[in-house]
C-alpha cells in the first residue's frame, strides 16, 4: 500500500509539471520573448544595447538538456543561472537537466530504500534530501578544489606576464602566453578572457568577467590593480610583480595559520569519526543491542537526531578552524 501511494504521488507530480509547462508555454511563450531580446541586443541601437548587457552571456550559455520541452522549461527559469554558473565554475560538462535528473534519481532511491525498509517518515525524508543534495555538494567540492588550484597557479602566471611585459610584449600577448602555457584551470580561463578581448570587449570588462567566473581574493587584487593602472598610468610590470610577491606572502602566512590550527582540525575529525567507529564495533560485538536504533521508532529518531547534531558540530568546528587570511 505504501509503495502504491508513493507511485501515485510520483505520477501526480509528473502530470502537474507537464500541465504547468503546457499552460506556461501556451500563454507566456517565453521562447519568443527570449528571441526578441536577443534580436534587440544585436540590433546596434544604443538604448537596446544598454538594456541588454546580458545578451553575450545568454548567447554563451550551454544547452541545458537534449530533450526539447525540458530545454524550454529550464531555459525559461531565470533563477537557474546560479546553478549553471556553479557547473561551469566546477568545470563540469553535465547539463542542468542531467543534474536535476541525477538529483531526482538519488532522492527517489533514498525514498524507496526508506519505504521498503519501513524506516519511518522522518528517516525517509532525511534519506531523500540527502540523496538529492549529493550532486550539489559534489559540484561545490569540485569548484572549491578548482579555485584553490587557480590560486596556486596565479603567482607563477603573474610572473610570466611581468616578464612578457618587460620584454616588450603587449598585455594581451602576456594573457595569451598564460593561456597557452598553463593547464586548467588558469589556462582555459585566461584563454577565454583573451577571446573576449579579441571579439571587441574592452580589457577592464573582460577582466571583470574573469573575476566573476573565478571566486578568488588574489584575482580581485590583480583585476583591481589592472583597472586602476589603465585609468591612472604606471609601470604595469612592477605592479604585477608586487601583486605576485604579495600573494606568495599571503600563502606563507596561510601555511603558518594552518599549522597552528591543525590541532583543532584533528580534534574535530576524531570527535566526528568516533561515534561512527564505535557504532560499527558495537554492531559486530552485540548486533541485537544496535538493532534497536534501526527497528524501533524511537531508536530511529534518536539515531537521526544524533546524526544531525554530529553534522552541526562538524560544521561549527570547521568554521572555528577555518581562519581567513
PDB file of C-alpha atoms in Angstrom:
ATOM      1  CA  UNK A   1       0.000   0.000   0.000  1.00  0.00           C
ATOM      2  CA  UNK A   2       2.804   2.413   0.860  1.00  0.00           C
ATOM      3  CA  UNK A   3       4.558   1.669  -2.435  1.00  0.00           C
ATOM      4  CA  UNK A   4       1.333   2.267  -4.368  1.00  0.00           C
ATOM      5  CA  UNK A   5       0.843   5.609  -2.625  1.00  0.00           C
ATOM      6  CA  UNK A   6       4.425   6.624  -3.435  1.00  0.00           C
ATOM      7  CA  UNK A   7       3.967   5.696  -7.107  1.00  0.00           C
ATOM      8  CA  UNK A   8       0.693   7.623  -7.229  1.00  0.00           C
ATOM      9  CA  UNK A   9       2.328  10.718  -5.740  1.00  0.00           C
ATOM     10  CA  UNK A  10       5.187  10.456  -8.241  1.00  0.00           C
ATOM     11  CA  UNK A  11       2.800  10.205 -11.217  1.00  0.00           C
ATOM     12  CA  UNK A  12       0.737  13.111  -9.878  1.00  0.00           C
ATOM     13  CA  UNK A  13       3.829  15.306  -9.675  1.00  0.00           C
ATOM     14  CA  UNK A  14       4.801  14.375 -13.250  1.00  0.00           C
ATOM     15  CA  UNK A  15       1.315  15.250 -14.535  1.00  0.00           C
ATOM     16  CA  UNK A  16       1.312  18.516 -12.596  1.00  0.00           C
ATOM     17  CA  UNK A  17       4.668  19.539 -14.052  1.00  0.00           C
ATOM     18  CA  UNK A  18       3.508  18.648 -17.565  1.00  0.00           C
ATOM     19  CA  UNK A  19       0.297  20.651 -17.155  1.00  0.00           C
ATOM     20  CA  UNK A  20       2.076  23.663 -15.672  1.00  0.00           C
ATOM     21  CA  UNK A  21       4.603  23.615 -18.504  1.00  0.00           C
ATOM     22  CA  UNK A  22       1.856  23.445 -21.143  1.00  0.00           C
ATOM     23  CA  UNK A  23      -0.032  26.396 -19.634  1.00  0.00           C
ATOM     24  CA  UNK A  24       3.124  28.455 -19.225  1.00  0.00           C
ATOM     25  CA  UNK A  25       4.307  27.749 -22.768  1.00  0.00           C
ATOM     26  CA  UNK A  26       0.845  28.326 -24.251  1.00  0.00           C
ATOM     27  CA  UNK A  27       0.142  31.704 -22.653  1.00  0.00           C
ATOM     28  CA  UNK A  28       3.505  33.212 -21.757  1.00  0.00           C
ATOM     29  CA  UNK A  29       5.531  31.933 -24.760  1.00  0.00           C
ATOM     30  CA  UNK A  30       8.987  32.611 -23.233  1.00  0.00           C
ATOM     31  CA  UNK A  31      10.801  31.364 -26.348  1.00  0.00           C
ATOM     32  CA  UNK A  32       9.574  34.300 -28.437  1.00  0.00           C
ATOM     33  CA  UNK A  33      10.412  36.748 -25.641  1.00  0.00           C
ATOM     34  CA  UNK A  34      13.976  35.446 -25.444  1.00  0.00           C
ATOM     35  CA  UNK A  35      14.270  35.615 -29.228  1.00  0.00           C
ATOM     36  CA  UNK A  36      13.118  39.247 -29.314  1.00  0.00           C
ATOM     37  CA  UNK A  37      15.510  40.178 -26.511  1.00  0.00           C
ATOM     38  CA  UNK A  38      18.426  38.608 -28.376  1.00  0.00           C
ATOM     39  CA  UNK A  39      17.485  40.433 -31.573  1.00  0.00           C
ATOM     40  CA  UNK A  40      17.329  43.731 -29.692  1.00  0.00           C
ATOM     41  CA  UNK A  41      20.742  43.001 -28.188  1.00  0.00           C
ATOM     42  CA  UNK A  42      22.252  42.618 -31.665  1.00  0.00           C
ATOM     43  CA  UNK A  43      20.399  45.458 -33.402  1.00  0.00           C
ATOM     44  CA  UNK A  44      23.076  48.028 -32.673  1.00  0.00           C
ATOM     45  CA  UNK A  45      20.752  50.574 -31.036  1.00  0.00           C
ATOM     46  CA  UNK A  46      22.412  52.225 -28.038  1.00  0.00           C
ATOM     47  CA  UNK A  47      19.303  52.060 -25.888  1.00  0.00           C
ATOM     48  CA  UNK A  48      18.735  48.411 -26.587  1.00  0.00           C
ATOM     49  CA  UNK A  49      22.368  47.525 -26.031  1.00  0.00           C
ATOM     50  CA  UNK A  50      22.365  49.320 -22.713  1.00  0.00           C
ATOM     51  CA  UNK A  51      19.286  47.391 -21.574  1.00  0.00           C
ATOM     52  CA  UNK A  52      20.552  44.017 -22.771  1.00  0.00           C
ATOM     53  CA  UNK A  53      24.072  43.774 -21.445  1.00  0.00           C
ATOM     54  CA  UNK A  54      23.300  40.157 -20.630  1.00  0.00           C
ATOM     55  CA  UNK A  55      22.929  39.253 -24.319  1.00  0.00           C
ATOM     56  CA  UNK A  56      26.519  37.971 -24.790  1.00  0.00           C
ATOM     57  CA  UNK A  57      26.144  35.877 -21.657  1.00  0.00           C
ATOM     58  CA  UNK A  58      22.873  34.427 -22.948  1.00  0.00           C
ATOM     59  CA  UNK A  59      24.460  33.515 -26.256  1.00  0.00           C
ATOM     60  CA  UNK A  60      27.299  31.732 -24.462  1.00  0.00           C
ATOM     61  CA  UNK A  61      25.011  29.665 -22.241  1.00  0.00           C
ATOM     62  CA  UNK A  62      25.295  25.923 -22.661  1.00  0.00           C
ATOM     63  CA  UNK A  63      22.438  23.666 -23.640  1.00  0.00           C
ATOM     64  CA  UNK A  64      20.612  22.574 -20.505  1.00  0.00           C
ATOM     65  CA  UNK A  65      19.045  19.402 -21.909  1.00  0.00           C
ATOM     66  CA  UNK A  66      18.788  17.394 -25.114  1.00  0.00           C
ATOM     67  CA  UNK A  67      15.031  16.974 -24.613  1.00  0.00           C
ATOM     68  CA  UNK A  68      13.264  19.970 -26.252  1.00  0.00           C
ATOM     69  CA  UNK A  69      10.476  20.504 -23.723  1.00  0.00           C
ATOM     70  CA  UNK A  70      12.880  20.209 -20.782  1.00  0.00           C
ATOM     71  CA  UNK A  71      15.259  22.645 -22.518  1.00  0.00           C
ATOM     72  CA  UNK A  72      12.428  25.160 -22.999  1.00  0.00           C
ATOM     73  CA  UNK A  73      11.249  24.719 -19.414  1.00  0.00           C
ATOM     74  CA  UNK A  74      14.703  25.146 -17.878  1.00  0.00           C
ATOM     75  CA  UNK A  75      15.551  27.980 -20.269  1.00  0.00           C
ATOM     76  CA  UNK A  76      12.517  29.939 -19.095  1.00  0.00           C
ATOM     77  CA  UNK A  77      13.651  29.766 -15.448  1.00  0.00           C
ATOM     78  CA  UNK A  78      15.880  32.767 -14.833  1.00  0.00           C
ATOM     79  CA  UNK A  79      16.715  31.511 -11.327  1.00  0.00           C
ATOM     80  CA  UNK A  80      18.813  28.653 -12.765  1.00  0.00           C
ATOM     81  CA  UNK A  81      21.648  30.994 -13.735  1.00  0.00           C
ATOM     82  CA  UNK A  82      23.393  30.393 -10.426  1.00  0.00           C
ATOM     83  CA  UNK A  83      23.252  26.616 -10.861  1.00  0.00           C
ATOM     84  CA  UNK A  84      24.615  26.771 -14.400  1.00  0.00           C
ATOM     85  CA  UNK A  85      27.376  29.110 -13.200  1.00  0.00           C
ATOM     86  CA  UNK A  86      28.218  26.578 -10.481  1.00  0.00           C
ATOM     87  CA  UNK A  87      28.553  23.797 -13.069  1.00  0.00           C
ATOM     88  CA  UNK A  88      30.780  25.981 -15.236  1.00  0.00           C
ATOM     89  CA  UNK A  89      32.942  27.013 -12.288  1.00  0.00           C
ATOM     90  CA  UNK A  90      33.345  23.337 -11.358  1.00  0.00           C
ATOM     91  CA  UNK A  91      34.411  22.643 -14.974  1.00  0.00           C
ATOM     92  CA  UNK A  92      31.623  20.086 -15.289  1.00  0.00           C
ATOM     93  CA  UNK A  93      30.239  19.117 -18.691  1.00  0.00           C
ATOM     94  CA  UNK A  94      26.992  17.962 -17.075  1.00  0.00           C
ATOM     95  CA  UNK A  95      23.929  19.866 -18.386  1.00  0.00           C
ATOM     96  CA  UNK A  96      21.480  21.351 -15.913  1.00  0.00           C
ATOM     97  CA  UNK A  97      18.812  18.856 -16.978  1.00  0.00           C
ATOM     98  CA  UNK A  98      21.073  15.889 -16.230  1.00  0.00           C
ATOM     99  CA  UNK A  99      21.958  17.478 -12.876  1.00  0.00           C
ATOM    100  CA  UNK A 100      18.274  17.681 -11.922  1.00  0.00           C
ATOM    101  CA  UNK A 101      17.704  14.135 -13.186  1.00  0.00           C
ATOM    102  CA  UNK A 102      20.602  12.796 -11.120  1.00  0.00           C
ATOM    103  CA  UNK A 103      19.386  14.643  -8.022  1.00  0.00           C
ATOM    104  CA  UNK A 104      15.874  13.281  -8.524  1.00  0.00           C
ATOM    105  CA  UNK A 105      17.095   9.710  -9.037  1.00  0.00           C
ATOM    106  CA  UNK A 106      19.245   9.789  -5.895  1.00  0.00           C
ATOM    107  CA  UNK A 107      16.450  11.388  -3.882  1.00  0.00           C
ATOM    108  CA  UNK A 108      13.947   8.813  -5.158  1.00  0.00           C
ATOM    109  CA  UNK A 109      16.371   5.990  -4.391  1.00  0.00           C
ATOM    110  CA  UNK A 110      16.708   7.166  -0.799  1.00  0.00           C
ATOM    111  CA  UNK A 111      12.926   7.439  -0.504  1.00  0.00           C
ATOM    112  CA  UNK A 112      12.386   3.930  -1.904  1.00  0.00           C
ATOM    113  CA  UNK A 113      15.005   2.393   0.386  1.00  0.00           C
ATOM    114  CA  UNK A 114      13.416   4.001   3.439  1.00  0.00           C
ATOM    115  CA  UNK A 115       9.930   2.930   2.265  1.00  0.00           C
ATOM    116  CA  UNK A 116      10.816  -0.715   1.649  1.00  0.00           C
ATOM    117  CA  UNK A 117      12.766  -0.975   4.905  1.00  0.00           C
ATOM    118  CA  UNK A 118       9.937   0.778   6.800  1.00  0.00           C
ATOM    119  CA  UNK A 119      12.264   3.292   8.435  1.00  0.00           C
ATOM    120  CA  UNK A 120       9.521   5.808   9.075  1.00  0.00           C
ATOM    121  CA  UNK A 121       8.554   9.162   7.611  1.00  0.00           C
ATOM    122  CA  UNK A 122      11.375  11.227   9.120  1.00  0.00           C
ATOM    123  CA  UNK A 123      14.073   8.784   8.041  1.00  0.00           C
ATOM    124  CA  UNK A 124      12.589   8.594   4.536  1.00  0.00           C
ATOM    125  CA  UNK A 125      12.551  12.369   4.252  1.00  0.00           C
ATOM    126  CA  UNK A 126      16.117  12.601   5.550  1.00  0.00           C
ATOM    127  CA  UNK A 127      17.437   9.962   3.128  1.00  0.00           C
ATOM    128  CA  UNK A 128      15.615  11.604   0.225  1.00  0.00           C
ATOM    129  CA  UNK A 129      17.014  15.051   0.986  1.00  0.00           C
ATOM    130  CA  UNK A 130      20.474  13.577   1.499  1.00  0.00           C
ATOM    131  CA  UNK A 131      20.355  11.856  -1.882  1.00  0.00           C
ATOM    132  CA  UNK A 132      19.109  14.985  -3.647  1.00  0.00           C
ATOM    133  CA  UNK A 133      21.865  17.113  -2.111  1.00  0.00           C
ATOM    134  CA  UNK A 134      24.757  14.795  -3.062  1.00  0.00           C
ATOM    135  CA  UNK A 135      25.258  16.186  -6.632  1.00  0.00           C
ATOM    136  CA  UNK A 136      25.145  19.767  -5.345  1.00  0.00           C
ATOM    137  CA  UNK A 137      27.694  19.038  -2.617  1.00  0.00           C
ATOM    138  CA  UNK A 138      29.957  17.276  -5.114  1.00  0.00           C
ATOM    139  CA  UNK A 139      29.848  20.231  -7.532  1.00  0.00           C
ATOM    140  CA  UNK A 140      30.643  22.678  -4.734  1.00  0.00           C
ATOM    141  CA  UNK A 141      33.551  20.464  -3.698  1.00  0.00           C
ATOM    142  CA  UNK A 142      34.894  20.377  -7.262  1.00  0.00           C
ATOM    143  CA  UNK A 143      34.514  24.156  -7.568  1.00  0.00           C
ATOM    144  CA  UNK A 144      36.379  24.760  -4.308  1.00  0.00           C
ATOM    145  CA  UNK A 145      39.204  22.441  -5.353  1.00  0.00           C
ATOM    146  CA  UNK A 146      39.421  24.138  -8.763  1.00  0.00           C
ATOM    147  CA  UNK A 147      39.567  27.621  -7.238  1.00  0.00           C
ATOM    148  CA  UNK A 148      42.336  26.520  -4.873  1.00  0.00           C
ATOM    149  CA  UNK A 149      44.325  25.228  -7.837  1.00  0.00           C
ATOM    150  CA  UNK A 150      43.714  28.546  -9.634  1.00  0.00           C
ATOM    151  CA  UNK A 151      45.119  30.490  -6.684  1.00  0.00           C
ATOM    152  CA  UNK A 152      48.130  28.170  -6.547  1.00  0.00           C
ATOM    153  CA  UNK A 153      48.897  28.810 -10.235  1.00  0.00           C
ATOM    154  CA  UNK A 154      48.259  32.564 -10.131  1.00  0.00           C
ATOM    155  CA  UNK A 155      51.666  33.776  -8.794  1.00  0.00           C
ATOM    156  CA  UNK A 156      53.589  31.866 -11.471  1.00  0.00           C
ATOM    157  CA  UNK A 157      51.214  33.148 -14.145  1.00  0.00           C
ATOM    158  CA  UNK A 158      51.686  36.744 -12.990  1.00  0.00           C
ATOM    159  CA  UNK A 159      55.467  36.304 -13.039  1.00  0.00           C
ATOM    160  CA  UNK A 160      55.226  35.080 -16.637  1.00  0.00           C
ATOM    161  CA  UNK A 161      53.100  38.088 -17.584  1.00  0.00           C
ATOM    162  CA  UNK A 162      55.522  40.503 -15.892  1.00  0.00           C
ATOM    163  CA  UNK A 163      58.455  39.006 -17.808  1.00  0.00           C
ATOM    164  CA  UNK A 164      56.490  39.285 -21.055  1.00  0.00           C
ATOM    165  CA  UNK A 165      55.738  42.962 -20.388  1.00  0.00           C
ATOM    166  CA  UNK A 166      59.385  43.694 -19.573  1.00  0.00           C
ATOM    167  CA  UNK A 167      60.357  42.002 -22.842  1.00  0.00           C
ATOM    168  CA  UNK A 168      58.181  44.485 -24.734  1.00  0.00           C
ATOM    169  CA  UNK A 169      55.079  42.390 -25.376  1.00  0.00           C
ATOM    170  CA  UNK A 170      51.566  43.783 -25.081  1.00  0.00           C
ATOM    171  CA  UNK A 171      49.258  42.899 -22.210  1.00  0.00           C
ATOM    172  CA  UNK A 172      47.051  40.725 -24.429  1.00  0.00           C
ATOM    173  CA  UNK A 173      50.124  38.778 -25.564  1.00  0.00           C
ATOM    174  CA  UNK A 174      51.025  38.099 -21.935  1.00  0.00           C
ATOM    175  CA  UNK A 175      47.479  36.889 -21.304  1.00  0.00           C
ATOM    176  CA  UNK A 176      47.707  34.601 -24.330  1.00  0.00           C
ATOM    177  CA  UNK A 177      51.015  33.180 -23.123  1.00  0.00           C
ATOM    178  CA  UNK A 178      49.389  32.253 -19.809  1.00  0.00           C
ATOM    179  CA  UNK A 179      46.504  30.602 -21.639  1.00  0.00           C
ATOM    180  CA  UNK A 180      48.883  28.579 -23.814  1.00  0.00           C
ATOM    181  CA  UNK A 181      51.439  27.587 -21.181  1.00  0.00           C
ATOM    182  CA  UNK A 182      49.321  26.786 -18.116  1.00  0.00           C
ATOM    183  CA  UNK A 183      46.916  23.852 -17.615  1.00  0.00           C
ATOM    184  CA  UNK A 184      43.403  24.001 -16.256  1.00  0.00           C
ATOM    185  CA  UNK A 185      42.034  25.992 -14.508  1.00  0.00           C
ATOM    186  CA  UNK A 186      44.055  29.160 -15.085  1.00  0.00           C
ATOM    187  CA  UNK A 187      44.988  28.396 -18.698  1.00  0.00           C
ATOM    188  CA  UNK A 188      41.447  27.986 -20.099  1.00  0.00           C
ATOM    189  CA  UNK A 189      40.117  30.912 -18.039  1.00  0.00           C
ATOM    190  CA  UNK A 190      42.769  33.306 -19.352  1.00  0.00           C
ATOM    191  CA  UNK A 191      42.279  31.957 -22.885  1.00  0.00           C
ATOM    192  CA  UNK A 192      38.579  32.750 -22.627  1.00  0.00           C
ATOM    193  CA  UNK A 193      39.426  36.270 -21.472  1.00  0.00           C
ATOM    194  CA  UNK A 194      41.762  36.712 -24.461  1.00  0.00           C
ATOM    195  CA  UNK A 195      38.958  35.577 -26.779  1.00  0.00           C
ATOM    196  CA  UNK A 196      36.590  38.142 -25.253  1.00  0.00           C
ATOM    197  CA  UNK A 197      39.163  40.893 -25.781  1.00  0.00           C
ATOM    198  CA  UNK A 198      39.736  39.817 -29.395  1.00  0.00           C
ATOM    199  CA  UNK A 199      35.975  39.901 -30.032  1.00  0.00           C
ATOM    200  CA  UNK A 200      35.812  43.578 -29.029  1.00  0.00           C
ATOM    201  CA  UNK A 201      35.152  43.613 -25.281  1.00  0.00           C
ATOM    202  CA  UNK A 202      37.358  46.170 -23.565  1.00  0.00           C
ATOM    203  CA  UNK A 203      40.067  44.904 -21.223  1.00  0.00           C
ATOM    204  CA  UNK A 204      38.508  46.072 -17.892  1.00  0.00           C
ATOM    205  CA  UNK A 205      35.180  44.445 -18.753  1.00  0.00           C
ATOM    206  CA  UNK A 206      36.861  41.204 -19.840  1.00  0.00           C
ATOM    207  CA  UNK A 207      38.883  41.095 -16.618  1.00  0.00           C
ATOM    208  CA  UNK A 208      35.754  41.778 -14.567  1.00  0.00           C
ATOM    209  CA  UNK A 209      34.102  38.850 -16.369  1.00  0.00           C
ATOM    210  CA  UNK A 210      37.063  36.687 -15.359  1.00  0.00           C
ATOM    211  CA  UNK A 211      36.682  37.935 -11.799  1.00  0.00           C
ATOM    212  CA  UNK A 212      33.010  36.934 -11.917  1.00  0.00           C
ATOM    213  CA  UNK A 213      33.783  33.420 -13.131  1.00  0.00           C
ATOM    214  CA  UNK A 214      36.517  32.713 -10.571  1.00  0.00           C
ATOM    215  CA  UNK A 215      35.953  33.447  -6.876  1.00  0.00           C
ATOM    216  CA  UNK A 216      39.419  34.424  -5.662  1.00  0.00           C
ATOM    217  CA  UNK A 217      40.609  37.252  -3.440  1.00  0.00           C
ATOM    218  CA  UNK A 218      44.023  37.254  -5.115  1.00  0.00           C
ATOM    219  CA  UNK A 219      42.446  37.603  -8.546  1.00  0.00           C
ATOM    220  CA  UNK A 220      40.396  40.559  -7.288  1.00  0.00           C
ATOM    221  CA  UNK A 221      43.645  42.280  -6.250  1.00  0.00           C
ATOM    222  CA  UNK A 222      45.057  41.740  -9.728  1.00  0.00           C
ATOM    223  CA  UNK A 223      41.929  42.905 -11.582  1.00  0.00           C
ATOM    224  CA  UNK A 224      41.514  45.994  -9.382  1.00  0.00           C
ATOM    225  CA  UNK A 225      45.165  46.973  -9.816  1.00  0.00           C
ATOM    226  CA  UNK A 226      44.908  46.483 -13.580  1.00  0.00           C
ATOM    227  CA  UNK A 227      41.788  48.654 -13.890  1.00  0.00           C
ATOM    228  CA  UNK A 228      43.330  51.416 -11.757  1.00  0.00           C
ATOM    229  CA  UNK A 229      46.581  51.279 -13.764  1.00  0.00           C
ATOM    230  CA  UNK A 230      44.733  51.683 -17.060  1.00  0.00           C
ATOM    231  CA  UNK A 231      42.994  54.793 -15.714  1.00  0.00           C
ATOM    232  CA  UNK A 232      45.912  56.439 -13.891  1.00  0.00           C
ATOM    233  CA  UNK A 233      49.001  55.001 -15.585  1.00  0.00           C
ATOM    234  CA  UNK A 234      52.124  53.445 -14.116  1.00  0.00           C
ATOM    235  CA  UNK A 235      54.537  50.587 -14.694  1.00  0.00           C
ATOM    236  CA  UNK A 236      52.287  47.564 -15.131  1.00  0.00           C
ATOM    237  CA  UNK A 237      55.149  45.053 -14.912  1.00  0.00           C
ATOM    238  CA  UNK A 238      56.196  46.340 -11.475  1.00  0.00           C
ATOM    239  CA  UNK A 239      52.588  46.326 -10.275  1.00  0.00           C
ATOM    240  CA  UNK A 240      52.108  42.711 -11.360  1.00  0.00           C
ATOM    241  CA  UNK A 241      55.378  41.655  -9.706  1.00  0.00           C
ATOM    242  CA  UNK A 242      54.292  43.349  -6.467  1.00  0.00           C
ATOM    243  CA  UNK A 243      50.944  41.534  -6.553  1.00  0.00           C
ATOM    244  CA  UNK A 244      52.692  38.213  -7.172  1.00  0.00           C
ATOM    245  CA  UNK A 245      55.003  38.838  -4.220  1.00  0.00           C
ATOM    246  CA  UNK A 246      52.024  39.787  -2.030  1.00  0.00           C
ATOM    247  CA  UNK A 247      50.182  36.582  -2.966  1.00  0.00           C
ATOM    248  CA  UNK A 248      53.208  34.452  -2.075  1.00  0.00           C
ATOM    249  CA  UNK A 249      53.497  36.189   1.300  1.00  0.00           C
ATOM    250  CA  UNK A 250      49.817  35.520   1.921  1.00  0.00           C
ATOM    251  CA  UNK A 251      50.329  31.830   1.129  1.00  0.00           C
ATOM    252  CA  UNK A 252      53.207  31.720   3.601  1.00  0.00           C
ATOM    253  CA  UNK A 253      51.062  33.279   6.329  1.00  0.00           C
ATOM    254  CA  UNK A 254      48.215  30.906   5.480  1.00  0.00           C
ATOM    255  CA  UNK A 255      50.559  27.933   5.916  1.00  0.00           C
ATOM    256  CA  UNK A 256      51.529  29.156   9.377  1.00  0.00           C
ATOM    257  CA  UNK A 257      47.883  29.593  10.349  1.00  0.00           C
ATOM    258  CA  UNK A 258      47.059  26.065   9.158  1.00  0.00           C
ATOM    259  CA  UNK A 259      49.938  24.669  11.204  1.00  0.00           C
ATOM    260  CA  UNK A 260      48.695  26.457  14.330  1.00  0.00           C
ATOM    261  CA  UNK A 261      45.083  25.323  13.816  1.00  0.00           C
ATOM    262  CA  UNK A 262      45.973  21.709  12.945  1.00  0.00           C
ATOM    263  CA  UNK A 263      45.216  20.535  16.496  1.00  0.00           C
ATOM    264  CA  UNK A 264      41.674  21.895  16.353  1.00  0.00           C
ATOM    265  CA  UNK A 265      41.016  20.292  12.964  1.00  0.00           C
ATOM    266  CA  UNK A 266      42.322  16.923  14.151  1.00  0.00           C
ATOM    267  CA  UNK A 267      40.156  17.130  17.279  1.00  0.00           C
ATOM    268  CA  UNK A 268      37.104  17.795  15.127  1.00  0.00           C
ATOM    269  CA  UNK A 269      37.877  14.808  12.876  1.00  0.00           C
ATOM    270  CA  UNK A 270      38.320  12.495  15.870  1.00  0.00           C
ATOM    271  CA  UNK A 271      35.113  13.685  17.549  1.00  0.00           C
ATOM    272  CA  UNK A 272      33.167  13.216  14.314  1.00  0.00           C
ATOM    273  CA  UNK A 273      34.556   9.752  13.478  1.00  0.00           C
ATOM    274  CA  UNK A 274      34.489   8.284  16.998  1.00  0.00           C
ATOM    275  CA  UNK A 275      30.676   7.681  17.179  1.00  0.00           C
ATOM    276  CA  UNK A 276      30.708   6.097  13.718  1.00  0.00           C
ATOM    277  CA  UNK A 277      33.583   3.752  14.579  1.00  0.00           C
ATOM    278  CA  UNK A 278      32.013   2.838  17.922  1.00  0.00           C
ATOM    279  CA  UNK A 279      28.676   2.089  16.230  1.00  0.00           C
ATOM    280  CA  UNK A 280      30.374  -0.277  13.770  1.00  0.00           C
ATOM    281  CA  UNK A 281      32.253  -2.050  16.566  1.00  0.00           C
ATOM    282  CA  UNK A 282      29.105  -2.422  18.685  1.00  0.00           C
ATOM    283  CA  UNK A 283      27.246  -3.786  15.666  1.00  0.00           C
ATOM    284  CA  UNK A 284      29.747  -6.630  15.338  1.00  0.00           C
ATOM    285  CA  UNK A 285      30.042  -7.204  19.096  1.00  0.00           C
ATOM    286  CA  UNK A 286      26.351  -7.010  20.008  1.00  0.00           C
ATOM    287  CA  UNK A 287      24.088  -6.784  16.970  1.00  0.00           C
ATOM    288  CA  UNK A 288      20.857  -7.089  18.966  1.00  0.00           C
ATOM    289  CA  UNK A 289      21.830  -4.039  21.030  1.00  0.00           C
ATOM    290  CA  UNK A 290      22.336  -1.878  17.918  1.00  0.00           C
ATOM    291  CA  UNK A 291      19.262  -3.136  16.066  1.00  0.00           C
ATOM    292  CA  UNK A 292      17.100  -1.153  18.469  1.00  0.00           C
ATOM    293  CA  UNK A 293      18.300   2.024  16.744  1.00  0.00           C
ATOM    294  CA  UNK A 294      17.009   0.675  13.417  1.00  0.00           C
ATOM    295  CA  UNK A 295      13.910  -1.380  14.197  1.00  0.00           C
ATOM    296  CA  UNK A 296      12.386   0.769  16.939  1.00  0.00           C
ATOM    297  CA  UNK A 297      10.717   4.061  16.014  1.00  0.00           C
ATOM    298  CA  UNK A 298      12.214   5.933  18.966  1.00  0.00           C
ATOM    299  CA  UNK A 299      15.619   4.417  18.206  1.00  0.00           C
ATOM    300  CA  UNK A 300      15.457   5.628  14.609  1.00  0.00           C
ATOM    301  CA  UNK A 301      14.556   9.129  15.764  1.00  0.00           C
ATOM    302  CA  UNK A 302      17.464   9.074  18.237  1.00  0.00           C
ATOM    303  CA  UNK A 303      19.889   7.916  15.531  1.00  0.00           C
ATOM    304  CA  UNK A 304      18.652  10.571  13.104  1.00  0.00           C
ATOM    305  CA  UNK A 305      18.873  13.300  15.748  1.00  0.00           C
ATOM    306  CA  UNK A 306      22.378  12.215  16.717  1.00  0.00           C
ATOM    307  CA  UNK A 307      23.479  12.288  13.087  1.00  0.00           C
ATOM    308  CA  UNK A 308      22.077  15.787  12.596  1.00  0.00           C
ATOM    309  CA  UNK A 309      23.783  17.031  15.761  1.00  0.00           C
ATOM    310  CA  UNK A 310      27.066  15.499  14.567  1.00  0.00           C
ATOM    311  CA  UNK A 311      26.762  17.371  11.273  1.00  0.00           C
ATOM    312  CA  UNK A 312      26.033  20.634  13.092  1.00  0.00           C
ATOM    313  CA  UNK A 313      29.027  20.101  15.371  1.00  0.00           C
ATOM    314  CA  UNK A 314      31.307  19.310  12.425  1.00  0.00           C
ATOM    315  CA  UNK A 315      30.127  22.478  10.661  1.00  0.00           C
ATOM    316  CA  UNK A 316      30.762  24.627  13.743  1.00  0.00           C
ATOM    317  CA  UNK A 317      34.240  23.203  14.369  1.00  0.00           C
ATOM    318  CA  UNK A 318      35.150  23.587  10.696  1.00  0.00           C
ATOM    319  CA  UNK A 319      34.214  27.265  10.774  1.00  0.00           C
ATOM    320  CA  UNK A 320      36.152  27.757  14.016  1.00  0.00           C
ATOM    321  CA  UNK A 321      39.319  26.320  12.449  1.00  0.00           C
ATOM    322  CA  UNK A 322      38.820  27.964   9.040  1.00  0.00           C
ATOM    323  CA  UNK A 323      40.679  31.231   9.655  1.00  0.00           C
ATOM    324  CA  UNK A 324      40.560  33.729   6.806  1.00  0.00           C
ATOM    325  CA  UNK A 325      43.876  35.269   5.772  1.00  0.00           C
TER     326      UNK A 325
END
